[in-house]
Amino acid sequence: MSIPFAVADMASGTLYTYAGNFRAFKALIAAEYSGAQVRVVNGPPEFVFGETNKSEEFRKKFPLGKVPAFETSDNKSIFESNAIAHYIGNDQLRGETALDQALVIQWISFADHEILPSACTWVFPCLGIMQYNKQATDRAKEDITNALNVLNNHLLTRTYLVGERITQADISVCCNLFFLYEHVLDPAFRKSFENVNRWFTTLVNQPQFKKVIGDFKLCEKMAQFDAKKFSEFMGKESKGGKKESKPPKEGKSLKEGKKEKEPQKKEEVEELDETEKALAEEHKKKDPFDDFPKGTFGMDAFKRVYSNEDEQKSIAYFWENFDKENYSIWYSEYKYPEELSLVFMSCNLISGMFQRLDKMRKNAFGSVCLFGEDHNSTISGIWIWRGHQLAFELSPDWRVDYESYTWTKLDADAENTKKLVNEYLAWEGDFGGKKFNQGKIFK
Amino acid sequence: MLCFEEFQSLANFLGVEKPNVFVDEQWKRPCVETSAGKQLCGLVSISKYLTDKSHQRSLLGTNIEESSLINQWLEYRTVYINQVHQKSDMVRVLEDLDLVLQKKVYFVGNRLTLADISIYYGLHRIFVSLTFQEKEKYLHLSRWFNQVQHVPEVRQTLPVVVFSKSRLYKTTTL
């Protein structure tokens, strides 16, 4: 039963978020009900999570630097998802009477305080994005059970949370329950909450919800803590030695010691944001390289030849098959050679970087070499990957190390490129006078 | 609710011209004349005919499964709900429907369809006669009924049935 709205009353503006953010969904679903004109900015080049929202320009409008953030068409700024949803929504969603409005706020607060924190404690370890702590998880399960009981009793005699129509209370509580219903509330667990199930399924099947969240699939098997995923996640999460001390960077972190201590507190606060981001990315793990044409160069085939044949053969194979239209060759050099101390530490630096770039393996190849000896060494390498842009910018996961290197794109036809590439593939040659110590292959 | 009134309300809700309903002499059934001049009889046929003519044809279902389920409930309405003549008939209907709505908000799919509207019209006369205590016995059905009657376009001139939310009687047999 849609009520016609005067166009002049409708909210309009721009919503900044990362894709798949359940907080942004609260506002986007509200917009589906109200018909508000919302332009969503959630991807490069306009929005890069962790960069755009940390920029000075963004923080001038939204001091927290968090998303979702909304800018009205007459340049007013609103942050906090529920406030944005309130603005974007309509009278039906906000509640028609003062009492209904109060009840809507009541349930929204309930969702943020009674559900969300425990939901994170329970679900995030299962996704490998947070350490598992049995006590904390058990406590969270108990809290969720209590919250679901409250909802279940309330919904026994009611179809929706407030009044007899869908309001923002339904939308916001439902959005905070998404990852519980997706990952851990399996049929056995949710059996005791049939009223909540009925309400939840009805909501996620409304066309206005479906347009924003797509088809929702209820959990079939309760997810458990995934230690392997977690260690992978920690690998790519650790930045600037926050969670993992990386010996080769010791020199650097000493120098930056002061600078690093300060943001630590802030980083912890932001951790939840980062974690939620990782959660959103769970849904669509798309290979960033998919945007570039596949070309004719078979990365796998080349790697096989390189591993199994001697260098002469594999180098010839490389130049015969390399597809310069769709692949590029890069030269990298470590920016802080004066900080490199012992050789084995430098080697750890390289293998650490390789590990963090794991997801690039299908589309990239690299040979990185260490020259010199203890306390007097340099690192440089040759990289080949699909596409012509600096690949590390394609995914936030790959940005940990690359800024410590200078990157030069090489002309695939030039003679000196050929010489350079051949030297790095063979680990043999004059390397411009540098003394080869050892090399590592990213394949 | 009398058939005449129900068709007027339905036509009103659908935004179609009010049908000229008459009772056919031989069988005492409600009938209308179609735009082609044919005589169409019976509650279900006329309800579907009016909906089909309107801009809200999705109330009849948008796929074969939905429309079959809607037909099933329209049939239930005429066979059981309209045939409630004594207390035991009534209890049976209320128990049936309460069970169905335990896990659902609407009879078919996740939205209001002709099934809900027709059953609401059919149950209204029963619900006005129920005590609070009786209504609390059928919590799920009551919840559904309250939701449907809060669509003003559906309820129209029918009196609002009051449900107590204080749940004074804890003797529910769920």
Coordinates of C-alpha atoms in Angstrom, one line a residue:
Chain A
M1 CA 0.0 0.0 0.0
S2 CA 2.3 2.8 -1.1
I3 CA 1.4 6.3 -0.1
P4 CA 2.2 8.8 -2.8
F5 CA 4.9 11.3 -1.7
A6 CA 5.4 14.9 -2.8
V7 CA 8.6 14.9 -4.7
A8 CA 9.7 18.1 -3.0
D9 CA 9.8 16.4 0.4
M10 CA 12.1 13.6 -0.7
A11 CA 15.6 13.4 0.6
S12 CA 18.4 13.2 -1.8
G13 CA 22.1 13.1 -1.7
T14 CA 25.3 10.9 -1.8
L15 CA 26.0 7.9 0.4
Y16 CA 29.7 7.0 0.9
T17 CA 30.4 3.4 2.0
Y18 CA 32.3 0.3 1.0
A19 CA 30.3 -2.2 -1.0
G20 CA 28.4 -4.8 1.0
N21 CA 28.3 -2.7 4.3
F22 CA 25.4 -3.9 6.4
R23 CA 25.2 -0.5 8.1
A24 CA 24.7 1.2 4.7
F25 CA 22.0 -1.3 4.0
K26 CA 19.9 0.3 6.7
A27 CA 19.8 3.5 4.8
L28 CA 19.6 2.0 1.4
I29 CA 16.5 -0.1 2.3
A30 CA 14.9 3.0 3.9
A31 CA 15.5 4.7 0.5
E32 CA 13.7 1.9 -1.3
Y33 CA 10.6 2.5 0.9
S34 CA 10.7 6.3 0.7
G35 CA 11.8 6.7 -2.8
A36 CA 14.7 9.0 -1.8
Q37 CA 17.2 9.7 -4.5
V38 CA 20.5 8.3 -3.2
R39 CA 23.7 8.2 -5.2
V40 CA 25.9 5.4 -3.8
V41 CA 29.6 6.0 -3.9
N42 CA 31.3 2.7 -2.9
G43 CA 34.2 2.0 -5.1
P44 CA 37.3 3.4 -6.9
P45 CA 38.1 5.8 -8.2
E46 CA 35.6 7.9 -6.2
F47 CA 35.9 5.9 -3.0
V48 CA 38.7 3.8 -1.7
F49 CA 38.0 2.4 1.8
G50 CA 40.7 3.4 4.2
E51 CA 41.9 6.2 2.0
T52 CA 39.0 8.4 0.9
N53 CA 37.4 8.3 4.3
K54 CA 40.7 9.1 6.0
S55 CA 41.4 12.1 3.8
E56 CA 41.4 15.6 5.2
E57 CA 38.6 16.6 2.8
F58 CA 36.4 13.8 4.0
R59 CA 37.1 14.3 7.6
K60 CA 36.2 18.0 7.3
K61 CA 32.7 16.8 6.5
F62 CA 32.7 13.6 8.6
P63 CA 35.1 14.0 11.5
L64 CA 35.1 10.3 12.5
G65 CA 36.3 9.3 9.0
K66 CA 33.8 6.3 9.1
V67 CA 31.3 5.0 6.6
P68 CA 28.4 5.0 5.8
A69 CA 28.4 8.8 5.6
F70 CA 25.8 10.9 3.8
E71 CA 26.0 14.2 2.2
T72 CA 22.6 15.8 1.3
S73 CA 22.2 17.5 -2.1
D74 CA 22.4 20.8 -0.3
N75 CA 25.8 19.8 1.3
K76 CA 24.8 19.0 4.8
S77 CA 26.6 16.0 6.3
I78 CA 25.2 13.2 8.4
F79 CA 27.1 10.3 9.9
E80 CA 25.9 7.2 11.8
S81 CA 23.8 4.8 9.8
N82 CA 20.6 5.1 11.8
A83 CA 20.6 8.9 11.6
I84 CA 21.2 8.6 7.8
A85 CA 18.3 6.1 7.6
H86 CA 16.1 8.4 9.6
Y87 CA 16.7 11.3 7.2
I88 CA 16.4 9.2 4.1
G89 CA 13.2 7.4 5.2
N90 CA 9.6 8.5 5.4
D91 CA 6.9 9.0 8.1
Q92 CA 5.9 5.3 8.0
L93 CA 9.5 4.2 8.7
R94 CA 10.1 6.9 11.3
G95 CA 6.8 6.2 13.2
E96 CA 3.7 8.3 12.9
T97 CA 3.2 9.2 16.6
A98 CA 5.6 10.4 19.3
L99 CA 5.1 7.0 21.0
D100 CA 5.8 5.0 17.8
Q101 CA 8.9 7.2 17.1
A102 CA 10.2 6.5 20.6
L103 CA 9.6 2.7 20.1
V104 CA 11.5 2.9 16.8
I105 CA 14.5 4.4 18.6
Q106 CA 14.1 1.8 21.3
W107 CA 14.5 -1.1 18.9
I108 CA 17.3 0.6 17.0
S109 CA 19.3 1.0 20.3
F110 CA 18.4 -2.5 21.2
A111 CA 19.9 -3.7 17.9
D112 CA 23.1 -1.8 18.4
H113 CA 23.7 -2.5 22.1
E114 CA 22.1 -5.9 22.8
I115 CA 22.7 -7.7 19.5
L116 CA 25.6 -6.3 17.5
P117 CA 28.5 -6.6 20.0
S118 CA 27.7 -10.2 20.9
A119 CA 27.0 -11.0 17.2
C120 CA 30.5 -9.8 16.3
T121 CA 32.1 -11.8 19.2
W122 CA 30.4 -14.9 18.0
V123 CA 30.6 -14.7 14.2
F124 CA 33.9 -13.0 13.5
P125 CA 36.1 -15.8 14.8
C126 CA 34.2 -18.2 12.6
L127 CA 35.1 -16.1 9.6
G128 CA 38.7 -16.1 10.7
I129 CA 38.8 -12.3 11.2
M130 CA 39.1 -12.3 15.0
Q131 CA 40.8 -14.5 17.6
Y132 CA 38.6 -17.1 19.2
N133 CA 38.1 -17.1 22.9
K134 CA 35.8 -19.8 24.2
Q135 CA 34.7 -17.9 27.2
A136 CA 33.8 -14.8 25.2
T137 CA 32.0 -16.9 22.5
D138 CA 30.0 -18.8 25.1
R139 CA 29.0 -15.5 26.7
A140 CA 28.1 -14.0 23.4
K141 CA 25.9 -17.0 22.5
E142 CA 24.1 -16.6 25.8
D143 CA 23.6 -12.8 25.2
I144 CA 22.3 -13.5 21.7
T145 CA 19.9 -16.2 23.1
N146 CA 18.6 -13.6 25.5
A147 CA 18.1 -10.9 22.9
L148 CA 16.4 -13.4 20.6
N149 CA 14.1 -14.4 23.4
V150 CA 13.1 -10.8 23.9
L151 CA 12.4 -10.4 20.2
N152 CA 10.6 -13.8 20.0
N153 CA 8.2 -12.9 22.8
H154 CA 7.5 -9.5 21.4
L155 CA 6.8 -10.9 17.9
L156 CA 4.5 -13.6 19.2
T157 CA 1.6 -11.2 19.1
R158 CA 3.0 -8.8 16.5
T159 CA 3.8 -8.9 12.9
Y160 CA 6.3 -6.1 12.9
L161 CA 8.2 -4.5 15.8
V162 CA 6.3 -1.2 16.0
G163 CA 2.7 -0.8 14.8
E164 CA 1.3 -2.9 12.1
R165 CA 3.7 -1.8 9.3
I166 CA 7.4 -2.1 8.5
T167 CA 9.4 0.7 10.2
Q168 CA 13.0 1.6 10.6
A169 CA 13.0 -0.5 13.7
D170 CA 12.5 -3.7 11.6
I171 CA 15.0 -2.6 9.0
S172 CA 17.8 -1.8 11.5
V173 CA 17.3 -4.8 13.8
C174 CA 17.1 -7.1 10.7
C175 CA 20.3 -5.7 9.3
N176 CA 22.2 -6.3 12.6
L177 CA 21.0 -9.9 12.5
F178 CA 22.2 -10.5 9.0
F179 CA 25.5 -12.2 9.8
L180 CA 24.0 -14.2 12.6
Y181 CA 21.3 -15.7 10.4
E182 CA 23.9 -16.2 7.6
H183 CA 26.6 -17.9 9.5
V184 CA 25.6 -19.3 12.9
L185 CA 21.9 -19.6 13.5
D186 CA 21.5 -23.0 12.0
P187 CA 18.0 -24.7 11.9
A188 CA 18.6 -26.4 15.3
F189 CA 19.5 -23.2 17.0
R190 CA 16.9 -21.0 15.5
K191 CA 14.1 -23.5 16.1
S192 CA 13.4 -21.9 19.5
F193 CA 12.8 -18.6 17.9
E194 CA 10.1 -19.3 15.3
N195 CA 8.5 -15.8 15.7
V196 CA 11.8 -14.1 15.0
N197 CA 12.4 -16.5 12.1
R198 CA 8.9 -15.7 10.6
W199 CA 9.5 -12.0 11.0
F200 CA 13.1 -12.1 9.6
T201 CA 12.2 -14.2 6.5
T202 CA 9.2 -12.0 5.7
L203 CA 11.5 -8.9 5.8
V204 CA 14.3 -10.3 3.7
N205 CA 11.8 -11.3 1.1
Q206 CA 10.2 -7.9 0.7
P207 CA 11.1 -6.4 -2.7
Q208 CA 12.5 -3.3 -1.0
F209 CA 15.0 -5.5 0.9
K210 CA 15.7 -7.8 -1.9
K211 CA 16.7 -4.9 -4.2
V212 CA 19.5 -3.9 -1.7
I213 CA 20.6 -7.3 -0.3
G214 CA 19.8 -9.7 -3.0
D215 CA 18.6 -13.3 -2.1
F216 CA 19.3 -14.0 1.5
K217 CA 20.3 -17.6 2.3
L218 CA 19.7 -18.8 5.9
C219 CA 22.5 -20.6 7.6
E220 CA 22.4 -24.4 7.2
K221 CA 25.4 -25.4 9.4
M222 CA 26.7 -23.4 12.3
A223 CA 30.1 -21.9 11.4
Q224 CA 33.0 -22.7 13.8
F225 CA 36.3 -20.9 14.5
D226 CA 38.6 -21.2 11.5
A227 CA 42.2 -21.1 12.7
K228 CA 43.7 -21.3 9.3
K229 CA 41.7 -18.5 7.9
F230 CA 42.5 -16.4 11.0
S231 CA 46.2 -16.8 10.6
E232 CA 45.9 -15.9 6.9
F233 CA 43.9 -12.8 7.9
M234 CA 46.4 -11.8 10.5
G235 CA 49.1 -12.1 7.9
K236 CA 47.6 -9.5 5.6
E237 CA 46.2 -7.4 8.4
S238 CA 49.5 -6.6 10.2
K239 CA 50.6 -3.2 9.2
G240 CA 53.8 -1.5 10.3
G241 CA 54.5 -4.3 12.7
K242 CA 51.4 -3.8 14.8
K243 CA 50.7 -7.4 15.5
E244 CA 53.8 -9.1 14.2
S245 CA 57.2 -7.7 14.7
K246 CA 59.1 -7.9 11.4
P247 CA 62.8 -8.0 12.1
P248 CA 63.9 -6.3 8.9
K249 CA 61.9 -3.3 9.7
E250 CA 63.3 -2.9 13.1
G251 CA 65.6 0.0 12.1
K252 CA 62.7 1.7 10.6
S253 CA 60.2 1.2 13.4
L254 CA 62.8 2.6 15.9
K255 CA 62.9 5.7 13.9
E256 CA 59.2 5.8 13.7
G257 CA 58.7 4.6 17.1
K258 CA 57.1 7.8 18.4
K259 CA 54.9 8.1 15.4
E260 CA 53.7 4.5 15.6
K261 CA 52.7 4.6 19.2
E262 CA 50.3 7.4 18.8
P263 CA 48.0 5.9 16.2
Q264 CA 47.8 2.6 17.9
K265 CA 44.8 3.5 20.1
K266 CA 43.0 4.8 17.1
E267 CA 43.8 1.8 15.1
E268 CA 42.2 -0.5 17.7
V269 CA 39.0 1.5 17.5
E270 CA 39.1 1.3 13.8
E271 CA 39.7 -2.4 13.9
L272 CA 36.0 -3.1 14.1
D273 CA 35.5 -1.2 10.9
E274 CA 38.3 -3.1 9.2
T275 CA 36.9 -6.3 10.4
E276 CA 33.5 -5.5 9.2
K277 CA 35.0 -4.6 5.9
A278 CA 36.6 -8.0 5.7
L279 CA 33.2 -9.5 6.5
A280 CA 31.6 -7.7 3.7
E281 CA 34.3 -8.9 1.4
E282 CA 33.6 -12.5 2.4
H283 CA 30.5 -12.2 0.3
K284 CA 32.1 -11.5 -3.0
K285 CA 35.6 -12.5 -3.3
K286 CA 36.2 -11.3 -6.8
D287 CA 39.7 -11.4 -8.3
P288 CA 40.6 -7.8 -9.0
F289 CA 42.5 -9.0 -12.0
D290 CA 39.2 -10.1 -13.6
D291 CA 38.8 -6.5 -14.9
F292 CA 41.8 -6.9 -17.3
P293 CA 41.6 -9.1 -20.4
K294 CA 43.1 -12.5 -20.0
G295 CA 45.5 -12.2 -22.9
T296 CA 47.5 -15.0 -24.5
F297 CA 50.2 -15.4 -21.9
G298 CA 49.6 -18.5 -19.7
M299 CA 51.0 -17.6 -16.3
D300 CA 50.6 -21.1 -15.0
A301 CA 52.2 -22.7 -18.1
F302 CA 55.2 -20.3 -17.8
K303 CA 55.6 -21.1 -14.1
R304 CA 55.5 -24.8 -14.9
V305 CA 58.2 -24.4 -17.5
Y306 CA 60.3 -22.2 -15.2
S307 CA 60.1 -24.7 -12.4
N308 CA 60.8 -27.8 -14.4
E309 CA 63.2 -26.7 -17.2
D310 CA 66.6 -25.1 -17.0
E311 CA 66.8 -21.3 -17.3
Q312 CA 67.9 -21.2 -20.9
K313 CA 64.8 -23.0 -22.0
S314 CA 62.4 -21.1 -19.7
I315 CA 63.7 -17.7 -20.6
A316 CA 63.3 -18.5 -24.3
Y317 CA 59.8 -19.7 -23.5
F318 CA 59.0 -16.5 -21.7
W319 CA 59.9 -14.2 -24.5
E320 CA 58.2 -16.4 -27.1
N321 CA 54.9 -16.3 -25.2
F322 CA 54.9 -13.0 -23.3
D323 CA 51.8 -10.9 -24.3
K324 CA 52.9 -7.3 -23.9
E325 CA 49.4 -6.0 -24.8
N326 CA 47.8 -7.5 -21.7
Y327 CA 50.8 -8.0 -19.3
S328 CA 53.4 -5.6 -17.9
I329 CA 56.9 -5.9 -16.6
W330 CA 58.1 -3.9 -13.5
Y331 CA 61.3 -3.3 -11.8
S332 CA 61.2 -2.8 -8.0
E333 CA 63.8 -1.5 -5.6
Y334 CA 63.6 -1.4 -1.8
K335 CA 63.6 2.2 -0.6
Y336 CA 65.5 1.8 2.7
P337 CA 68.6 -0.3 2.0
E338 CA 70.4 1.4 4.8
E339 CA 68.0 -0.2 7.2
L340 CA 68.7 -3.8 6.0
S341 CA 70.8 -5.6 8.5
L342 CA 71.3 -9.4 8.5
V343 CA 70.7 -11.3 5.3
F344 CA 68.3 -13.8 6.8
M345 CA 66.1 -10.9 8.1
S346 CA 66.0 -9.3 4.7
C347 CA 65.0 -12.7 3.3
N348 CA 62.1 -12.8 5.8
L349 CA 61.1 -9.4 4.6
I350 CA 60.8 -10.7 1.0
S351 CA 59.0 -13.9 1.9
G352 CA 56.6 -12.0 4.2
M353 CA 55.7 -9.8 1.3
F354 CA 55.2 -12.8 -1.0
Q355 CA 52.9 -14.3 1.7
R356 CA 50.8 -11.2 1.9
L357 CA 50.4 -11.1 -1.8
D358 CA 49.2 -14.7 -2.0
K359 CA 46.0 -13.8 -3.8
M360 CA 48.0 -12.3 -6.6
R361 CA 49.7 -15.6 -7.5
K362 CA 47.4 -16.6 -10.2
N363 CA 48.1 -13.5 -12.2
A364 CA 51.6 -12.4 -11.2
F365 CA 55.2 -13.6 -11.2
G366 CA 58.2 -12.1 -9.5
S367 CA 61.9 -12.7 -8.9
V368 CA 63.3 -10.6 -6.0
C369 CA 67.0 -10.7 -5.2
L370 CA 69.1 -9.7 -2.3
F371 CA 72.5 -8.2 -3.1
G372 CA 75.5 -7.7 -0.9
E373 CA 76.0 -9.0 2.6
D374 CA 75.1 -8.4 6.2
H375 CA 74.7 -4.7 7.0
N376 CA 75.4 -3.7 3.4
S377 CA 72.7 -5.0 1.1
T378 CA 70.0 -4.0 -1.3
I379 CA 66.8 -5.6 -2.6
S380 CA 65.5 -5.4 -6.1
G381 CA 63.3 -7.5 -8.3
I382 CA 61.4 -8.0 -11.5
W383 CA 57.7 -8.5 -11.6
I384 CA 55.3 -9.5 -14.3
W385 CA 51.5 -9.3 -13.9
R386 CA 48.3 -9.0 -15.8
G387 CA 47.2 -5.5 -16.8
H388 CA 49.3 -2.3 -17.1
Q389 CA 48.6 -0.6 -13.8
L390 CA 50.4 -1.0 -10.5
A391 CA 48.7 -4.2 -9.3
F392 CA 49.0 -3.6 -5.6
E393 CA 46.5 -0.8 -5.8
L394 CA 43.8 -3.2 -6.9
S395 CA 43.2 -4.6 -3.5
P396 CA 43.6 -3.2 0.0
D397 CA 45.1 -6.5 1.0
W398 CA 48.1 -6.0 -1.2
R399 CA 49.1 -2.6 -0.1
V400 CA 51.0 -3.6 3.0
D401 CA 54.5 -3.7 1.5
Y402 CA 54.6 -2.1 -1.9
E403 CA 55.0 1.4 -0.6
S404 CA 58.5 0.5 0.7
Y405 CA 59.6 -0.1 -2.9
T406 CA 60.0 2.1 -5.9
W407 CA 58.2 0.7 -8.9
T408 CA 59.3 1.3 -12.5
K409 CA 57.4 0.0 -15.5
L410 CA 59.7 -1.4 -18.1
D411 CA 59.3 -1.2 -21.9
A412 CA 58.8 -4.9 -22.9
D413 CA 60.6 -4.2 -26.3
A414 CA 63.7 -2.5 -25.0
E415 CA 67.0 -4.4 -25.2
N416 CA 68.0 -3.5 -21.6
T417 CA 64.7 -4.8 -20.3
K418 CA 65.4 -8.1 -21.9
K419 CA 68.8 -8.2 -20.3
L420 CA 67.5 -7.3 -16.9
V421 CA 64.6 -9.8 -17.0
N422 CA 67.0 -12.5 -18.1
E423 CA 69.4 -11.8 -15.3
Y424 CA 66.6 -12.0 -12.7
L425 CA 65.1 -15.1 -14.1
A426 CA 68.5 -16.9 -14.3
W427 CA 69.9 -15.3 -11.1
E428 CA 73.0 -14.8 -13.1
G429 CA 74.8 -11.8 -14.7
D430 CA 76.4 -8.5 -13.7
F431 CA 73.2 -6.9 -12.3
G432 CA 74.7 -3.5 -12.9
G433 CA 77.7 -4.3 -10.7
K434 CA 75.7 -5.6 -7.7
K435 CA 76.9 -8.7 -6.0
F436 CA 74.1 -11.4 -6.0
N437 CA 73.6 -13.0 -2.6
Q438 CA 70.3 -14.9 -3.0
G439 CA 66.9 -14.7 -4.7
K440 CA 63.3 -15.6 -4.1
I441 CA 60.7 -16.4 -6.7
F442 CA 57.0 -15.4 -6.4
K443 CA 55.1 -18.0 -8.3
Chain B
M1 CA -20.1 -10.0 6.1
L2 CA -22.7 -10.2 3.5
C3 CA -21.5 -11.0 0.0
F4 CA -22.9 -7.8 -1.4
E5 CA -20.9 -5.7 1.0
E6 CA -17.8 -7.7 0.4
F7 CA -17.9 -7.2 -3.3
Q8 CA -18.4 -3.5 -2.9
S9 CA -15.4 -3.3 -0.5
L10 CA -13.2 -5.5 -2.7
A11 CA -14.1 -3.4 -5.8
N12 CA -13.3 -0.3 -3.8
F13 CA -10.0 -1.6 -2.6
L14 CA -9.1 -2.7 -6.2
G15 CA -10.2 0.6 -7.7
V16 CA -12.6 -1.0 -10.1
E17 CA -16.2 -0.1 -10.8
K18 CA -18.6 -1.4 -8.2
P19 CA -20.3 -4.5 -9.6
N20 CA -24.0 -4.9 -9.8
V21 CA -24.6 -8.0 -7.7
F22 CA -27.8 -9.9 -7.9
V23 CA -29.0 -13.3 -6.5
D24 CA -29.9 -15.9 -9.1
E25 CA -33.4 -17.2 -8.5
Q26 CA -32.7 -20.9 -8.8
W27 CA -29.6 -21.4 -6.7
K28 CA -29.7 -18.3 -4.5
R29 CA -26.1 -17.5 -5.4
P30 CA -24.5 -14.1 -5.8
C31 CA -24.0 -13.2 -9.5
V32 CA -22.7 -10.4 -11.6
E33 CA -22.8 -9.6 -15.3
T34 CA -19.4 -9.6 -17.0
S35 CA -18.4 -6.9 -19.4
A36 CA -19.1 -9.4 -22.2
G37 CA -22.7 -9.7 -20.9
K38 CA -22.3 -13.2 -19.5
Q39 CA -23.6 -14.2 -16.1
L40 CA -20.9 -15.0 -13.5
C41 CA -21.8 -16.7 -10.2
G42 CA -20.1 -17.5 -6.9
L43 CA -17.9 -15.8 -4.4
V44 CA -14.5 -17.1 -5.6
S45 CA -15.2 -16.5 -9.3
I46 CA -16.5 -13.0 -8.8
S47 CA -13.6 -12.0 -6.5
K48 CA -11.1 -13.3 -9.0
Y49 CA -12.8 -11.7 -11.9
L50 CA -12.8 -8.3 -10.1
T51 CA -9.1 -8.6 -9.2
D52 CA -8.2 -9.7 -12.7
K53 CA -9.8 -6.6 -14.1
S54 CA -8.0 -4.3 -11.8
H55 CA -4.4 -2.9 -11.7
Q56 CA -3.6 -5.2 -8.8
R57 CA -3.5 -8.5 -10.6
S58 CA -0.5 -9.6 -8.6
L59 CA -2.9 -10.2 -5.8
L60 CA -3.8 -13.4 -7.7
G61 CA -0.2 -14.5 -7.6
T62 CA 2.7 -14.0 -9.9
N63 CA 3.6 -17.5 -10.7
I64 CA 1.7 -20.8 -11.0
E65 CA 2.7 -22.0 -7.5
E66 CA 1.4 -18.8 -5.9
S67 CA -1.8 -18.7 -7.8
S68 CA -2.5 -22.3 -7.0
L69 CA -2.0 -21.7 -3.3
I70 CA -4.2 -18.6 -3.5
N71 CA -6.9 -20.7 -5.1
Q72 CA -6.5 -23.3 -2.4
W73 CA -7.2 -20.7 0.3
L74 CA -10.2 -19.2 -1.6
E75 CA -11.6 -22.7 -1.7
Y76 CA -10.9 -23.2 2.0
R77 CA -12.8 -19.9 2.6
T78 CA -16.0 -21.2 0.9
V79 CA -15.8 -24.8 2.0
Y80 CA -15.0 -24.2 5.7
I81 CA -15.1 -20.6 6.8
N82 CA -18.4 -19.9 5.1
Q83 CA -19.8 -23.1 6.5
V84 CA -19.3 -22.3 10.2
H85 CA -22.7 -22.9 11.7
Q86 CA -21.8 -24.1 15.2
K87 CA -19.1 -23.8 17.8
S88 CA -17.2 -26.9 16.8
D89 CA -17.0 -25.8 13.2
M90 CA -15.6 -22.5 14.3
V91 CA -13.0 -24.0 16.6
R92 CA -11.8 -26.3 13.9
V93 CA -11.3 -23.4 11.5
L94 CA -9.6 -21.2 14.0
E95 CA -7.2 -24.0 15.1
D96 CA -6.4 -24.8 11.5
L97 CA -5.6 -21.3 10.5
D98 CA -3.6 -20.6 13.7
L99 CA -1.3 -23.5 12.9
V100 CA -0.8 -22.3 9.4
L101 CA 0.2 -18.8 10.5
Q102 CA 2.6 -20.0 13.1
K103 CA 5.6 -19.5 10.8
K104 CA 4.1 -17.1 8.3
V105 CA 3.0 -13.5 8.1
Y106 CA 0.8 -14.0 5.1
F107 CA -1.1 -17.0 3.8
V108 CA 0.8 -17.1 0.5
G109 CA 4.3 -15.8 -0.1
N110 CA 5.6 -12.8 1.7
R111 CA 3.0 -10.2 0.9
L112 CA -0.7 -9.5 1.1
T113 CA -2.7 -11.5 -1.6
L114 CA -6.3 -12.1 -2.4
A115 CA -6.1 -15.1 0.0
D116 CA -5.5 -12.8 3.0
I117 CA -8.2 -10.3 1.9
S118 CA -10.8 -13.0 1.3
I119 CA -10.1 -14.9 4.5
Y120 CA -10.2 -11.6 6.5
Y121 CA -13.6 -10.8 5.1
G122 CA -14.8 -14.3 5.8
L123 CA -13.5 -14.4 9.4
H124 CA -14.6 -10.9 10.4
R125 CA -18.0 -12.0 11.6
I126 CA -16.4 -14.8 13.6
F127 CA -13.8 -12.5 15.2
V128 CA -16.3 -9.9 16.4
S129 CA -18.0 -12.6 18.4
L130 CA -14.9 -13.8 20.2
T131 CA -13.9 -12.9 23.7
F132 CA -10.4 -11.6 24.5
Q133 CA -9.8 -15.0 26.1
E134 CA -10.8 -16.8 23.0
K135 CA -8.7 -14.5 20.8
E136 CA -5.7 -15.2 22.9
K137 CA -6.1 -18.9 22.3
Y138 CA -5.4 -18.2 18.6
L139 CA -2.4 -15.9 18.9
H140 CA -0.9 -16.4 15.5
L141 CA -4.2 -16.0 13.7
S142 CA -5.0 -12.9 15.9
R143 CA -1.7 -11.4 15.0
W144 CA -2.4 -11.9 11.4
F145 CA -5.9 -10.6 11.6
N146 CA -4.8 -7.4 13.4
Q147 CA -2.2 -6.8 10.8
V148 CA -4.6 -7.1 7.9
Q149 CA -7.3 -5.0 9.5
H150 CA -4.6 -2.2 9.8
V151 CA -4.6 -1.9 6.1
P152 CA -7.3 0.8 5.9
E153 CA -8.0 0.0 2.2
V154 CA -8.9 -3.5 3.1
R155 CA -10.9 -2.9 6.3
Q156 CA -12.8 0.1 4.9
T157 CA -16.1 0.3 6.9
L158 CA -15.8 -2.9 8.9
P159 CA -15.5 -2.3 12.6
V160 CA -12.0 -2.7 14.1
V161 CA -11.7 -5.9 16.2
V162 CA -9.9 -5.1 19.4
F163 CA -7.1 -7.3 20.7
S164 CA -5.7 -7.1 24.2
K165 CA -2.0 -6.9 24.2
S166 CA -1.6 -7.2 27.9
R167 CA -2.0 -11.0 27.8
L168 CA -3.9 -11.3 31.0
Y169 CA -4.7 -14.9 30.5
K170 CA -1.7 -17.1 30.6
T171 CA -3.7 -20.2 29.9
T172 CA -2.8 -20.3 26.2
T173 CA -2.4 -23.8 24.9
L174 CA 0.4 -23.2 22.4

